[in-house]
Amino acid sequence: MNRRCFRCGSVLTENFECKSCHKQYSSYQKAELLSALYYNLGLEKAKTRDLSGAADVLKQSIRLNKYHTDARNLLGLIYFEMGETVTALSEWVLSQNLMPDNNIAGEYLELVRKNKTTLENVDNTIKKYNQSLEYVRSGSYDLAVINLKKVVTMNPNFIRAYLLLALLNVKLDDIVNAKRELLKILQIDANHRLARKYYADLVQKDGEEKILTPEEETKKIRKKNQRQILVNQSLQQIAILVLGIALGAGLLYFLVWPYQKSMLTDKSEDLKKQIGILQEENNALRQEKENAVKDAEQKEQQVRAMIKEVQMAAQKTAGADGYVMAATAYLNNDLNAAAEALIAIPATENATLDGAITQLKQLVLPKVSQAFYISGYGAYSRNQFDKAIEDLTLAMKYDAGVDFSDDVIYFLGRTYEKAGQTDKALEMFKLVLEKYPNTDKRGYTEGRIKALSK
Amino acid sequence: MIRFEEEIKKFKPCAELSEVEDVIYKYETKDIIDVLNEMIEELKEEKSAHE
């Protein structure tokens, strides 16, 4: 820095002392101190995003001391942040000129120069902004709005563009969008005077019950946005879930299901084949069973025939044996044993043997039956009913159709009657009438039946 | 109340990149010391003119 003596024009030392005049200039010192004070203030404001406030005090700082490089560089940064790139570049160029050594402005300039895309972008936004201003002045508000929207998209910190956009929205009676644009400005520069003024006017015009400060409005919007984000996240989660299910279903349908289907089809075909095989086996088994049943029936018929033959043979044998036994007893004069044997002989289907048996029966049975009848009747007469029943029953058993056969049954009935066995008595009386309807005892018999039936 | 016509007058065209040099040349870089120096120079000139 080249501060010079008011009197002689010599260059002053760092302590603002003139070596020729031997005088120290405290006014220089005061100016520098004041400049530093403004710089500190500007720095504080910049930290709280009060960019326009910071720019004001930084301008004061460099008006007091043009060599305050930090103040000028910071001013350049603030202009850059506000989208005023050309002004920012001017400050840094001047800063570099005034203090060529150890100056960060050189680095800033270098960074901007290197990034040609940014520079072109900045140039385009400035041109579009100026064009929009022309549109506004010519009354083409809609064109201006469209242009300005492009500008703020390209350079999201360009406060001038937001401000003009807000003003145009006010003109077009779109207060909500106007407020939104103003809030964007206040997010970049918290104390932007014009933005605050416009915003306060719009709030009053809107007739809101409670006039919120821009900070409150910003918080409100942030809260609303956070709520919206939460809702969006929930919706996203639901959407992801639904999408997941849909994808799963799709995968199942397009990938897994065809595979499963082919598997099931294969299995089904296998099962069909197995069923076919089983049916064939079943048919074979059924045929076998039918054959077996036929065989069994044939064998059963054969067995039955054999049994019949055996039975026939047995009957013949039994008949022969019984005859021999009866004949032997007869020859030994044991008529009762002969009668017992004869009664037990079945039909032999052997005519010769049957004839022999019949002949023997005619010889034996009437005698035996008669003997038991006499004995039984005697017992009946003596009221020995048990003995009478026994003997008369045997007489009836060995009955061979002789002339006293009806008497035998009649007296057996009478014995039962006397013995108190009415049912058996009635049975015997009815048997007399059934077997011997012309019996001489018919009257008696009917009388007894009548008497017992009462 | 915002008056559009009046407010729009406050909006000036932005300097383009091609105009940076002009902006810098037009930039008033003088600080208060420079102003004081100028004033003293002027006083000195007046004084010498009277003498």
Coordinates of C-alpha atoms in Angstrom, one line a residue:
Chain A
M1 CA 0.0 0.0 0.0
N2 CA 1.3 3.4 -0.9
R3 CA 0.1 6.0 1.6
R4 CA 1.8 9.4 1.1
C5 CA 2.5 12.3 3.3
F6 CA 0.0 15.2 3.0
R7 CA 2.8 17.7 3.2
C8 CA 5.8 16.4 1.2
G9 CA 4.2 13.5 -0.7
S10 CA 6.8 11.0 0.6
V11 CA 5.7 7.4 1.0
L12 CA 4.7 6.7 4.6
T13 CA 6.0 3.8 6.7
E14 CA 3.7 1.0 7.9
N15 CA 3.1 3.1 11.0
F16 CA 1.9 6.0 8.8
E17 CA 5.0 8.0 9.6
C18 CA 6.7 10.4 7.2
K19 CA 10.4 10.2 7.5
S20 CA 11.0 13.5 5.8
C21 CA 8.5 15.6 7.9
H22 CA 9.0 13.4 11.0
K23 CA 5.2 13.4 11.5
Q24 CA 2.9 10.5 12.2
Y25 CA -0.6 10.6 10.7
S26 CA -3.1 9.2 13.2
S27 CA -6.0 10.0 10.8
Y28 CA -4.8 7.2 8.5
Q29 CA -4.7 4.8 11.5
K30 CA -8.2 5.9 12.6
A31 CA -9.5 5.3 9.0
E32 CA -7.9 1.8 8.9
L33 CA -9.3 0.9 12.4
L34 CA -12.8 2.1 11.3
S35 CA -12.5 0.1 8.1
A36 CA -11.5 -3.0 10.1
L37 CA -14.5 -2.4 12.4
Y38 CA -16.8 -2.3 9.4
Y39 CA -15.2 -5.4 8.0
N40 CA -15.8 -7.3 11.2
L41 CA -19.4 -6.2 11.2
G42 CA -19.8 -7.2 7.6
L43 CA -18.3 -10.6 8.4
E44 CA -20.8 -11.2 11.2
K45 CA -23.6 -10.2 8.9
A46 CA -22.4 -12.5 6.2
K47 CA -22.2 -15.4 8.7
T48 CA -25.9 -14.8 9.5
R49 CA -26.8 -14.7 5.8
D50 CA -27.6 -11.0 6.0
L51 CA -25.9 -10.6 2.6
S52 CA -27.2 -7.2 1.6
G53 CA -26.4 -5.8 5.1
A54 CA -23.0 -7.3 5.0
A55 CA -22.4 -5.8 1.5
D56 CA -23.4 -2.3 2.8
V57 CA -20.9 -2.4 5.7
L58 CA -18.2 -3.9 3.6
K59 CA -18.6 -1.1 1.1
Q60 CA -18.1 1.3 4.0
S61 CA -15.1 -0.6 5.0
I62 CA -13.4 -0.3 1.6
R63 CA -14.4 3.4 1.3
L64 CA -12.5 4.0 4.5
N65 CA -9.6 1.9 3.4
K66 CA -9.4 0.7 -0.2
Y67 CA -6.5 -1.5 0.7
H68 CA -8.6 -3.7 3.0
T69 CA -8.3 -6.7 0.8
D70 CA -10.3 -9.1 3.0
A71 CA -13.3 -6.7 3.0
R72 CA -13.2 -6.4 -0.8
N73 CA -12.7 -10.1 -1.3
L74 CA -15.6 -10.8 1.1
L75 CA -17.7 -8.3 -0.8
G76 CA -16.9 -10.1 -4.0
L77 CA -17.9 -13.4 -2.5
I78 CA -21.2 -11.9 -1.3
Y79 CA -22.0 -10.5 -4.7
F80 CA -21.1 -13.9 -6.2
E81 CA -23.5 -15.6 -3.7
M82 CA -26.2 -13.2 -4.7
G83 CA -25.8 -14.1 -8.3
E84 CA -24.0 -10.8 -9.2
T85 CA -21.1 -12.5 -10.8
V86 CA -19.9 -9.5 -12.8
T87 CA -19.7 -7.2 -9.8
A88 CA -18.0 -10.0 -7.8
L89 CA -15.4 -10.4 -10.6
S90 CA -14.9 -6.6 -10.6
E91 CA -14.2 -6.6 -6.8
W92 CA -11.7 -9.5 -7.1
V93 CA -9.9 -7.9 -10.1
L94 CA -9.5 -4.6 -8.2
S95 CA -8.5 -6.5 -5.1
Q96 CA -5.8 -8.3 -7.1
N97 CA -4.7 -4.9 -8.6
L98 CA -4.4 -3.2 -5.3
M99 CA -2.7 -6.1 -3.5
P100 CA -1.1 -8.4 -6.0
D101 CA 0.8 -10.6 -3.5
N102 CA -0.8 -13.1 -1.1
N103 CA -4.3 -12.3 -2.3
I104 CA -7.0 -15.0 -2.3
A105 CA -8.9 -13.0 -5.0
G106 CA -6.4 -14.3 -7.5
E107 CA -7.5 -17.8 -6.6
Y108 CA -11.2 -16.9 -6.9
L109 CA -10.6 -15.4 -10.4
E110 CA -8.6 -18.4 -11.4
L111 CA -11.3 -20.8 -10.3
V112 CA -13.9 -18.8 -12.3
R113 CA -11.7 -18.6 -15.4
K114 CA -11.0 -22.3 -15.3
N115 CA -14.7 -23.2 -15.2
K116 CA -15.8 -22.0 -18.6
T117 CA -19.2 -23.7 -18.4
T118 CA -20.0 -21.7 -15.3
L119 CA -18.9 -18.5 -17.0
E120 CA -21.0 -19.2 -20.1
N121 CA -23.9 -20.2 -17.8
V122 CA -23.5 -16.9 -15.9
D123 CA -23.3 -14.9 -19.2
N124 CA -26.5 -16.6 -20.5
T125 CA -28.4 -16.0 -17.3
I126 CA -27.5 -12.3 -17.3
K127 CA -28.5 -12.0 -21.0
K128 CA -31.8 -13.7 -20.3
Y129 CA -32.4 -11.5 -17.3
N130 CA -31.8 -8.4 -19.3
Q131 CA -34.1 -9.7 -22.0
S132 CA -36.8 -10.4 -19.4
L133 CA -36.5 -6.8 -18.3
E134 CA -37.0 -5.7 -21.8
Y135 CA -40.1 -8.0 -22.1
V136 CA -41.5 -6.4 -18.9
R137 CA -41.0 -2.9 -20.2
S138 CA -42.7 -3.8 -23.4
G139 CA -45.6 -5.4 -21.5
S140 CA -44.9 -9.0 -22.4
Y141 CA -45.2 -10.2 -18.8
D142 CA -45.8 -13.9 -19.6
L143 CA -42.7 -14.1 -21.8
A144 CA -40.7 -12.4 -19.1
V145 CA -42.0 -14.9 -16.5
I146 CA -41.0 -17.9 -18.7
N147 CA -37.6 -16.4 -19.3
L148 CA -37.0 -15.6 -15.7
K149 CA -38.0 -19.1 -14.6
K150 CA -35.2 -20.4 -16.9
V151 CA -32.8 -17.9 -15.4
V152 CA -33.4 -19.0 -11.8
T153 CA -33.1 -22.6 -12.9
M154 CA -29.7 -21.9 -14.4
N155 CA -28.6 -19.7 -11.6
P156 CA -30.5 -20.5 -8.4
N157 CA -29.0 -17.7 -6.4
F158 CA -29.8 -14.8 -8.8
I159 CA -31.7 -12.6 -6.4
R160 CA -32.5 -9.9 -9.0
A161 CA -34.2 -12.5 -11.1
Y162 CA -36.3 -13.8 -8.2
L163 CA -37.2 -10.3 -7.3
L164 CA -38.4 -9.4 -10.8
L165 CA -40.3 -12.7 -11.0
A166 CA -42.0 -11.9 -7.7
L167 CA -43.0 -8.5 -8.9
L168 CA -44.3 -10.0 -12.2
N169 CA -46.4 -12.5 -10.2
V170 CA -47.8 -9.6 -8.2
K171 CA -48.7 -7.9 -11.4
L172 CA -50.3 -11.1 -12.7
D173 CA -52.2 -11.5 -9.3
D174 CA -50.4 -14.7 -8.5
I175 CA -49.7 -13.8 -4.9
V176 CA -48.8 -17.3 -3.8
N177 CA -46.1 -17.7 -6.3
A178 CA -44.9 -14.1 -5.6
K179 CA -44.5 -15.0 -1.9
R180 CA -42.8 -18.2 -2.8
E181 CA -40.2 -16.3 -4.9
L182 CA -39.7 -13.7 -2.2
L183 CA -39.1 -16.5 0.4
K184 CA -36.5 -18.0 -1.9
I185 CA -34.7 -14.6 -1.9
L186 CA -34.9 -14.4 1.9
Q187 CA -33.4 -17.9 2.2
I188 CA -30.4 -16.6 0.2
D189 CA -30.3 -13.1 1.8
A190 CA -32.2 -13.0 5.1
N191 CA -32.5 -9.2 5.2
H192 CA -33.0 -8.3 1.6
R193 CA -34.8 -5.0 2.1
L194 CA -36.9 -5.0 -1.1
A195 CA -37.9 -8.6 -0.7
R196 CA -38.9 -8.0 2.9
K197 CA -40.9 -4.9 1.8
Y198 CA -42.7 -6.8 -0.9
Y199 CA -43.4 -9.7 1.3
A200 CA -44.9 -7.5 4.1
D201 CA -47.1 -5.8 1.5
L202 CA -48.3 -9.1 0.1
V203 CA -49.0 -10.5 3.6
Q204 CA -51.2 -7.4 4.3
K205 CA -52.9 -7.7 1.0
D206 CA -53.5 -11.4 1.6
G207 CA -55.4 -10.4 4.8
E208 CA -53.8 -13.1 6.9
E209 CA -54.8 -13.0 10.5
K210 CA -51.4 -13.4 11.8
I211 CA -48.6 -11.8 9.8
L212 CA -45.7 -14.1 9.9
T213 CA -42.2 -12.9 9.6
P214 CA -40.3 -14.4 6.6
E215 CA -38.3 -16.6 9.0
E216 CA -41.6 -17.9 10.5
E217 CA -43.0 -18.4 7.0
T218 CA -39.8 -20.2 6.0
K219 CA -40.0 -22.4 9.1
K220 CA -43.7 -23.0 8.4
I221 CA -42.9 -24.0 4.8
R222 CA -40.0 -26.2 6.0
K223 CA -42.3 -27.9 8.5
K224 CA -44.9 -28.4 5.8
N225 CA -42.2 -29.7 3.5
Q226 CA -41.0 -32.1 6.2
R227 CA -44.5 -33.3 6.7
Q228 CA -44.9 -33.6 3.0
I229 CA -41.6 -35.5 2.9
L230 CA -42.8 -37.8 5.6
V231 CA -46.1 -38.4 3.8
N232 CA -44.2 -38.8 0.6
Q233 CA -41.8 -41.3 2.3
S234 CA -44.8 -43.2 3.7
L235 CA -46.4 -43.2 0.3
Q236 CA -43.1 -44.2 -1.3
Q237 CA -42.8 -47.0 1.2
I238 CA -46.4 -48.1 0.5
A239 CA -45.7 -47.7 -3.2
I240 CA -42.5 -49.7 -2.9
L241 CA -44.4 -52.4 -0.9
V242 CA -47.2 -52.5 -3.5
L243 CA -44.6 -52.5 -6.2
G244 CA -42.7 -55.3 -4.4
I245 CA -45.9 -57.4 -4.1
A246 CA -46.7 -56.7 -7.7
L247 CA -43.2 -57.6 -8.8
G248 CA -43.3 -60.7 -6.6
A249 CA -46.7 -61.6 -8.1
G250 CA -45.3 -60.9 -11.6
L251 CA -42.2 -63.0 -10.9
L252 CA -44.4 -65.7 -9.6
Y253 CA -46.7 -65.4 -12.6
F254 CA -44.0 -65.1 -15.3
L255 CA -41.2 -67.1 -13.8
V256 CA -42.2 -69.4 -11.0
W257 CA -45.7 -70.2 -12.1
P258 CA -44.7 -71.5 -15.6
Y259 CA -42.0 -73.6 -13.9
Q260 CA -44.5 -74.8 -11.3
K261 CA -47.0 -75.3 -14.1
S262 CA -44.6 -77.4 -16.2
M263 CA -43.6 -79.3 -13.0
L264 CA -47.3 -79.9 -12.2
T265 CA -48.0 -80.8 -15.8
D266 CA -45.1 -83.3 -15.7
K267 CA -46.3 -84.6 -12.4
S268 CA -49.8 -84.8 -13.7
E269 CA -48.7 -86.7 -16.8
D270 CA -46.6 -89.0 -14.6
L271 CA -49.7 -89.6 -12.4
K272 CA -51.8 -90.2 -15.4
K273 CA -49.3 -92.8 -16.6
Q274 CA -49.2 -94.3 -13.1
I275 CA -53.0 -94.3 -13.0
G276 CA -53.0 -96.0 -16.5
I277 CA -50.5 -98.6 -15.2
L278 CA -52.5 -99.1 -12.0
Q279 CA -55.7 -99.4 -14.0
E280 CA -54.1 -102.1 -16.2
E281 CA -52.9 -103.8 -13.1
N282 CA -56.3 -103.5 -11.6
N283 CA -57.9 -105.0 -14.7
A284 CA -55.4 -107.8 -14.7
L285 CA -56.1 -108.4 -11.0
R286 CA -59.9 -108.3 -11.5
Q287 CA -59.5 -110.8 -14.3
E288 CA -57.4 -112.9 -12.1
K289 CA -59.9 -112.6 -9.3
E290 CA -62.8 -113.5 -11.7
N291 CA -60.8 -116.5 -12.8
A292 CA -60.0 -117.4 -9.2
V293 CA -63.7 -117.1 -8.3
K294 CA -64.7 -119.3 -11.2
D295 CA -62.0 -121.8 -10.2
A296 CA -63.2 -121.6 -6.6
E297 CA -66.8 -122.1 -7.7
Q298 CA -65.8 -125.0 -9.9
K299 CA -63.8 -126.5 -7.0
E300 CA -66.6 -125.8 -4.6
Q301 CA -69.0 -127.6 -6.9
Q302 CA -66.5 -130.4 -7.2
V303 CA -66.1 -130.5 -3.4
R304 CA -69.9 -130.4 -2.9
A305 CA -70.3 -133.3 -5.4
M306 CA -67.6 -135.2 -3.6
I307 CA -69.3 -134.4 -0.2
K308 CA -72.5 -135.6 -1.6
E309 CA -70.9 -138.8 -2.9
V310 CA -69.2 -139.3 0.5
Q311 CA -72.5 -138.6 2.3
M312 CA -74.3 -141.0 0.0
A313 CA -71.6 -143.5 0.7
A314 CA -71.9 -142.8 4.4
Q315 CA -75.6 -143.1 4.3
K316 CA -75.4 -146.3 2.6
T317 CA -72.8 -147.5 5.0
A318 CA -74.8 -146.2 8.0
G319 CA -78.0 -147.8 6.6
A320 CA -76.2 -151.1 6.2
D321 CA -74.6 -150.8 9.7
G322 CA -78.0 -149.8 11.2
Y323 CA -79.7 -152.7 9.5
V324 CA -77.1 -155.2 10.7
M325 CA -77.4 -153.8 14.2
A326 CA -81.2 -153.9 14.1
A327 CA -81.2 -157.4 12.6
T328 CA -78.8 -158.7 15.2
A329 CA -80.9 -157.2 18.1
Y330 CA -84.0 -158.8 16.5
L331 CA -82.3 -162.1 16.3
N332 CA -81.3 -161.8 19.9
N333 CA -85.0 -160.9 20.8
D334 CA -84.0 -157.5 21.9
L335 CA -86.9 -155.8 20.2
N336 CA -86.4 -152.4 21.8
A337 CA -82.7 -152.2 20.6
A338 CA -83.8 -153.4 17.2
A339 CA -86.5 -150.7 17.0
E340 CA -84.0 -148.1 18.2
A341 CA -81.6 -149.1 15.5
L342 CA -84.2 -149.2 12.8
I343 CA -85.6 -145.8 13.6
A344 CA -82.0 -144.4 13.4
I345 CA -81.4 -145.7 9.8
P346 CA -81.5 -143.0 7.2
A347 CA -82.7 -143.5 3.6
T348 CA -80.0 -145.2 1.7
E349 CA -81.3 -144.9 -1.9
N350 CA -80.5 -148.5 -2.1
A351 CA -83.7 -150.3 -3.0
T352 CA -82.7 -153.7 -1.8
L353 CA -81.4 -152.4 1.6
D354 CA -84.4 -150.1 2.0
G355 CA -86.8 -153.0 1.3
A356 CA -85.0 -155.1 3.8
I357 CA -85.2 -152.4 6.4
T358 CA -88.9 -151.9 5.8
Q359 CA -89.5 -155.6 6.2
L360 CA -87.7 -155.6 9.5
K361 CA -89.5 -152.5 10.7
Q362 CA -92.9 -154.2 10.0
L363 CA -91.7 -157.1 12.1
V364 CA -90.4 -155.1 15.0
L365 CA -92.0 -151.7 15.4
P366 CA -95.7 -152.7 15.9
K367 CA -94.7 -155.1 18.6
V368 CA -92.5 -152.6 20.4
S369 CA -95.0 -149.8 19.9
Q370 CA -97.8 -152.0 21.3
A371 CA -95.7 -152.9 24.3
F372 CA -95.0 -149.3 25.2
Y373 CA -98.7 -148.4 24.6
I374 CA -99.8 -151.1 27.0
S375 CA -97.2 -150.0 29.5
G376 CA -98.0 -146.3 29.1
Y377 CA -101.8 -146.8 29.3
G378 CA -101.3 -148.8 32.5
A379 CA -99.2 -146.0 34.0
Y380 CA -101.9 -143.5 32.9
S381 CA -104.6 -145.6 34.6
R382 CA -102.5 -145.6 37.8
N383 CA -102.0 -141.8 37.5
Q384 CA -98.2 -142.4 36.9
F385 CA -98.1 -139.6 34.4
D386 CA -94.4 -139.3 33.9
K387 CA -94.1 -143.0 33.2
A388 CA -97.2 -142.8 31.0
I389 CA -95.8 -139.8 29.1
E390 CA -92.4 -141.7 28.6
D391 CA -93.9 -144.9 27.4
L392 CA -96.7 -143.4 25.3
T393 CA -94.1 -141.1 23.6
L394 CA -92.0 -144.2 22.8
A395 CA -95.1 -146.0 21.5
M396 CA -95.8 -143.0 19.3
K397 CA -92.1 -142.9 18.2
Y398 CA -92.2 -146.5 17.1
D399 CA -95.6 -146.3 15.6
A400 CA -95.9 -148.2 12.3
G401 CA -99.4 -147.2 11.4
V402 CA -101.2 -149.9 13.3
D403 CA -104.9 -149.8 14.4
F404 CA -104.1 -148.3 17.9
S405 CA -102.0 -145.5 16.7
D406 CA -104.7 -142.9 17.2
D407 CA -105.3 -144.3 20.7
V408 CA -101.6 -143.8 21.6
I409 CA -101.8 -140.1 20.7
Y410 CA -105.1 -139.6 22.3
F411 CA -104.0 -141.1 25.6
L412 CA -100.7 -139.2 25.5
G413 CA -102.9 -136.0 25.2
R414 CA -105.0 -137.1 28.1
T415 CA -101.9 -137.8 30.2
Y416 CA -100.6 -134.3 29.4
E417 CA -104.0 -132.9 30.3
K418 CA -104.0 -134.7 33.6
A419 CA -100.5 -133.7 34.2
G420 CA -101.5 -130.1 33.8
Q421 CA -99.6 -129.6 30.5
T422 CA -102.5 -128.1 28.6
D423 CA -100.6 -126.9 25.5
K424 CA -99.0 -130.3 24.9
A425 CA -102.4 -131.9 25.5
L426 CA -104.1 -129.7 22.9
E427 CA -101.2 -130.3 20.5
M428 CA -101.8 -134.1 20.8
F429 CA -105.6 -133.9 20.4
K430 CA -105.2 -131.7 17.3
L431 CA -102.7 -134.2 16.0
V432 CA -105.2 -137.1 16.5
L433 CA -107.8 -135.2 14.4
E434 CA -105.2 -134.3 11.7
K435 CA -103.6 -137.8 11.3
Y436 CA -106.7 -139.8 12.0
P437 CA -109.8 -137.8 11.0
N438 CA -112.0 -140.9 11.1
T439 CA -110.9 -142.1 14.5
D440 CA -113.6 -143.5 16.8
K441 CA -112.3 -141.1 19.4
R442 CA -113.1 -138.0 17.4
G443 CA -116.0 -137.0 19.6
Y444 CA -113.9 -137.4 22.8
T445 CA -111.0 -135.6 21.2
E446 CA -113.2 -132.6 20.0
G447 CA -114.7 -132.5 23.5
R448 CA -111.3 -132.3 25.1
I449 CA -110.1 -129.6 22.7
K450 CA -113.3 -127.6 23.4
A451 CA -112.9 -128.0 27.2
L452 CA -109.2 -127.1 27.2
S453 CA -109.6 -124.1 24.8
K454 CA -112.0 -122.3 27.2
Chain B
M1 CA -48.8 -1.6 -1.3
I2 CA -46.6 -2.6 -4.2
R3 CA -46.9 -0.3 -7.2
F4 CA -45.6 -2.3 -10.1
E5 CA -44.7 0.6 -12.4
E6 CA -42.7 2.4 -9.8
E7 CA -41.0 -0.7 -8.5
I8 CA -40.0 -1.8 -12.0
K9 CA -38.1 1.4 -12.5
K10 CA -35.7 0.3 -9.7
F11 CA -34.6 -2.7 -11.9
K12 CA -31.6 -1.9 -14.0
P13 CA -30.0 -4.2 -16.6
C14 CA -27.3 -6.4 -15.3
A15 CA -23.7 -5.9 -16.5
E16 CA -22.7 -8.7 -18.9
L17 CA -19.4 -10.5 -18.7
S18 CA -18.1 -8.7 -21.8
E19 CA -18.6 -5.4 -19.9
V20 CA -16.4 -6.4 -16.9
E21 CA -13.6 -4.2 -18.0
D22 CA -15.9 -1.2 -18.4
V23 CA -17.3 -1.8 -15.0
I24 CA -13.8 -2.0 -13.5
Y25 CA -12.7 1.2 -15.2
K26 CA -15.8 3.0 -14.0
Y27 CA -15.4 1.7 -10.5
E28 CA -14.6 4.4 -8.0
T29 CA -11.7 3.0 -6.0
K30 CA -11.0 6.1 -4.0
D31 CA -11.2 5.8 -0.3
I32 CA -11.5 8.5 2.3
I33 CA -7.7 9.0 2.4
D34 CA -7.6 9.5 -1.3
V35 CA -10.4 12.1 -0.9
L36 CA -8.5 13.9 1.9
N37 CA -5.4 13.9 -0.2
E38 CA -7.3 15.4 -3.1
M39 CA -8.7 18.1 -0.8
I40 CA -5.3 18.9 0.6
E41 CA -3.9 19.1 -2.9
E42 CA -6.6 21.4 -3.9
L43 CA -6.0 23.6 -0.9
K44 CA -2.3 23.6 -1.7
E45 CA -3.0 24.7 -5.2
E46 CA -5.3 27.5 -4.1
K47 CA -2.7 28.6 -1.6
S48 CA 0.1 28.8 -4.2
A49 CA -2.2 30.5 -6.6
H50 CA -2.9 33.3 -4.0
E51 CA 0.8 33.6 -3.2

